[in-house]
Amino acid sequence: MFVLTESRLHPRQQIFNDNDREDAAIAKRAEDERWIEHIVEALLGKLKRMWK
C-alpha cells in the first residue's frame, strides 16, 4: 500500500537589502522624536508656570 504524506518543510527566509524601508523607518523615528521634544517643552513650560 502506498500512502502519500504532506511534508512540512520550512521555507527559507529571504534576505532583502531594502534601503527604502530603512530610510522610512529612520525618518519616522526622527519625526517621533521631534513630536516628543515639543510635548516635553510644553509640559516643562506648564510646570515652570505652576511653580512661580
Short mmCIF file of N, CA and C in Angstrom, two decimals:
data_model
loop_
_atom_site.label_atom_id
_atom_site.label_comp_id
_atom_site.label_asym_id
_atom_site.label_seq_id
_atom_site.Cartn_x
_atom_site.Cartn_y
_atom_site.Cartn_z
N MET A 1 0.84 -1.17 0.00
CA MET A 1 0.00 0.00 0.00
C MET A 1 0.90 1.25 0.00
N PHE A 2 0.55 2.22 -0.83
CA PHE A 2 1.32 3.46 -0.96
C PHE A 2 0.51 4.61 -0.36
N VAL A 3 1.09 5.32 0.64
CA VAL A 3 0.39 6.41 1.31
C VAL A 3 1.18 7.69 1.08
N LEU A 4 0.51 8.69 0.55
CA LEU A 4 1.14 9.99 0.33
C LEU A 4 1.03 10.82 1.62
N THR A 5 2.11 11.44 1.98
CA THR A 5 2.09 12.32 3.15
C THR A 5 2.57 13.70 2.74
N GLU A 6 2.09 14.66 3.43
CA GLU A 6 2.48 16.03 3.14
C GLU A 6 3.70 16.37 3.99
N SER A 7 4.73 16.81 3.35
CA SER A 7 5.93 17.17 4.10
C SER A 7 5.84 18.65 4.49
N ARG A 8 6.25 18.96 5.68
CA ARG A 8 6.16 20.34 6.18
C ARG A 8 7.57 20.91 6.30
N LEU A 9 8.10 21.30 5.18
CA LEU A 9 9.42 21.92 5.17
C LEU A 9 9.27 23.41 5.45
N HIS A 10 10.21 23.94 6.19
CA HIS A 10 10.18 25.37 6.48
C HIS A 10 10.74 26.12 5.28
N PRO A 11 10.02 27.13 4.82
CA PRO A 11 10.55 27.89 3.69
C PRO A 11 11.78 28.69 4.14
N ARG A 12 12.68 28.87 3.22
CA ARG A 12 13.87 29.65 3.55
C ARG A 12 13.50 31.11 3.71
N GLN A 13 14.11 31.74 4.67
CA GLN A 13 13.85 33.16 4.90
C GLN A 13 14.63 33.96 3.86
N GLN A 14 13.94 34.86 3.19
CA GLN A 14 14.59 35.66 2.17
C GLN A 14 15.21 36.89 2.81
N ILE A 15 16.38 37.23 2.36
CA ILE A 15 17.08 38.40 2.87
C ILE A 15 17.07 39.46 1.78
N PHE A 16 16.51 40.62 2.12
CA PHE A 16 16.44 41.71 1.16
C PHE A 16 17.29 42.87 1.67
N ASN A 17 17.88 43.56 0.77
CA ASN A 17 18.60 44.78 1.09
C ASN A 17 17.66 45.93 0.75
N ASP A 18 16.77 46.26 1.68
CA ASP A 18 15.70 47.21 1.41
C ASP A 18 16.04 48.56 2.03
N ASN A 19 16.78 49.35 1.28
CA ASN A 19 17.21 50.66 1.78
C ASN A 19 16.03 51.62 1.94
N ASP A 20 15.04 51.51 1.08
CA ASP A 20 13.88 52.41 1.17
C ASP A 20 13.13 52.20 2.49
N ARG A 21 12.96 50.95 2.89
CA ARG A 21 12.27 50.65 4.14
C ARG A 21 13.07 51.17 5.34
N GLU A 22 14.40 51.01 5.29
CA GLU A 22 15.25 51.52 6.37
C GLU A 22 15.19 53.03 6.44
N ASP A 23 15.21 53.70 5.29
CA ASP A 23 15.12 55.17 5.27
C ASP A 23 13.79 55.65 5.83
N ALA A 24 12.72 54.95 5.50
CA ALA A 24 11.40 55.33 6.01
C ALA A 24 11.34 55.15 7.52
N ALA A 25 11.95 54.09 8.04
CA ALA A 25 11.96 53.85 9.49
C ALA A 25 12.77 54.93 10.20
N ILE A 26 13.89 55.32 9.62
CA ILE A 26 14.72 56.38 10.22
C ILE A 26 13.96 57.70 10.22
N ALA A 27 13.28 58.01 9.13
CA ALA A 27 12.51 59.26 9.05
C ALA A 27 11.37 59.26 10.06
N LYS A 28 10.71 58.12 10.24
CA LYS A 28 9.62 58.04 11.22
C LYS A 28 10.14 58.25 12.64
N ARG A 29 11.28 57.62 12.96
CA ARG A 29 11.86 57.83 14.30
C ARG A 29 12.22 59.28 14.53
N ALA A 30 12.77 59.95 13.51
CA ALA A 30 13.15 61.36 13.63
C ALA A 30 11.90 62.21 13.87
N GLU A 31 10.81 61.91 13.15
CA GLU A 31 9.58 62.68 13.34
C GLU A 31 8.98 62.43 14.72
N ASP A 32 9.02 61.17 15.17
CA ASP A 32 8.52 60.86 16.51
C ASP A 32 9.31 61.62 17.57
N GLU A 33 10.64 61.67 17.42
CA GLU A 33 11.47 62.40 18.37
C GLU A 33 11.13 63.89 18.37
N ARG A 34 10.85 64.42 17.18
CA ARG A 34 10.51 65.85 17.08
C ARG A 34 9.22 66.13 17.85
N TRP A 35 8.21 65.25 17.71
CA TRP A 35 6.96 65.45 18.43
C TRP A 35 7.16 65.32 19.93
N ILE A 36 7.99 64.38 20.34
CA ILE A 36 8.24 64.19 21.77
C ILE A 36 8.91 65.43 22.35
N GLU A 37 9.85 66.02 21.60
CA GLU A 37 10.52 67.23 22.07
C GLU A 37 9.50 68.35 22.28
N HIS A 38 8.55 68.52 21.37
CA HIS A 38 7.54 69.57 21.51
C HIS A 38 6.66 69.33 22.75
N ILE A 39 6.29 68.09 22.97
CA ILE A 39 5.44 67.76 24.11
C ILE A 39 6.18 68.02 25.42
N VAL A 40 7.44 67.59 25.48
CA VAL A 40 8.23 67.79 26.70
C VAL A 40 8.43 69.28 26.96
N GLU A 41 8.72 70.06 25.94
CA GLU A 41 8.89 71.51 26.11
C GLU A 41 7.60 72.15 26.61
N ALA A 42 6.46 71.72 26.07
CA ALA A 42 5.17 72.28 26.51
C ALA A 42 4.90 71.92 27.97
N LEU A 43 5.18 70.68 28.36
CA LEU A 43 4.98 70.28 29.75
C LEU A 43 5.91 71.03 30.69
N LEU A 44 7.15 71.20 30.30
CA LEU A 44 8.09 71.95 31.14
C LEU A 44 7.64 73.41 31.30
N GLY A 45 7.13 73.98 30.21
CA GLY A 45 6.62 75.35 30.29
C GLY A 45 5.47 75.46 31.28
N LYS A 46 4.54 74.50 31.23
CA LYS A 46 3.41 74.50 32.17
C LYS A 46 3.90 74.33 33.60
N LEU A 47 4.83 73.41 33.82
CA LEU A 47 5.35 73.19 35.17
C LEU A 47 6.07 74.42 35.71
N LYS A 48 6.83 75.09 34.87
CA LYS A 48 7.53 76.31 35.30
C LYS A 48 6.53 77.38 35.72
N ARG A 49 5.42 77.49 34.95
CA ARG A 49 4.40 78.49 35.30
C ARG A 49 3.69 78.11 36.59
N MET A 50 3.50 76.83 36.84
CA MET A 50 2.83 76.39 38.06
C MET A 50 3.69 76.65 39.29
N TRP A 51 4.99 76.53 39.18
CA TRP A 51 5.89 76.69 40.33
C TRP A 51 6.12 78.15 40.66
N LYS A 52 5.81 79.08 39.76
CA LYS A 52 6.02 80.51 40.04
C LYS A 52 4.93 81.08 40.87
#
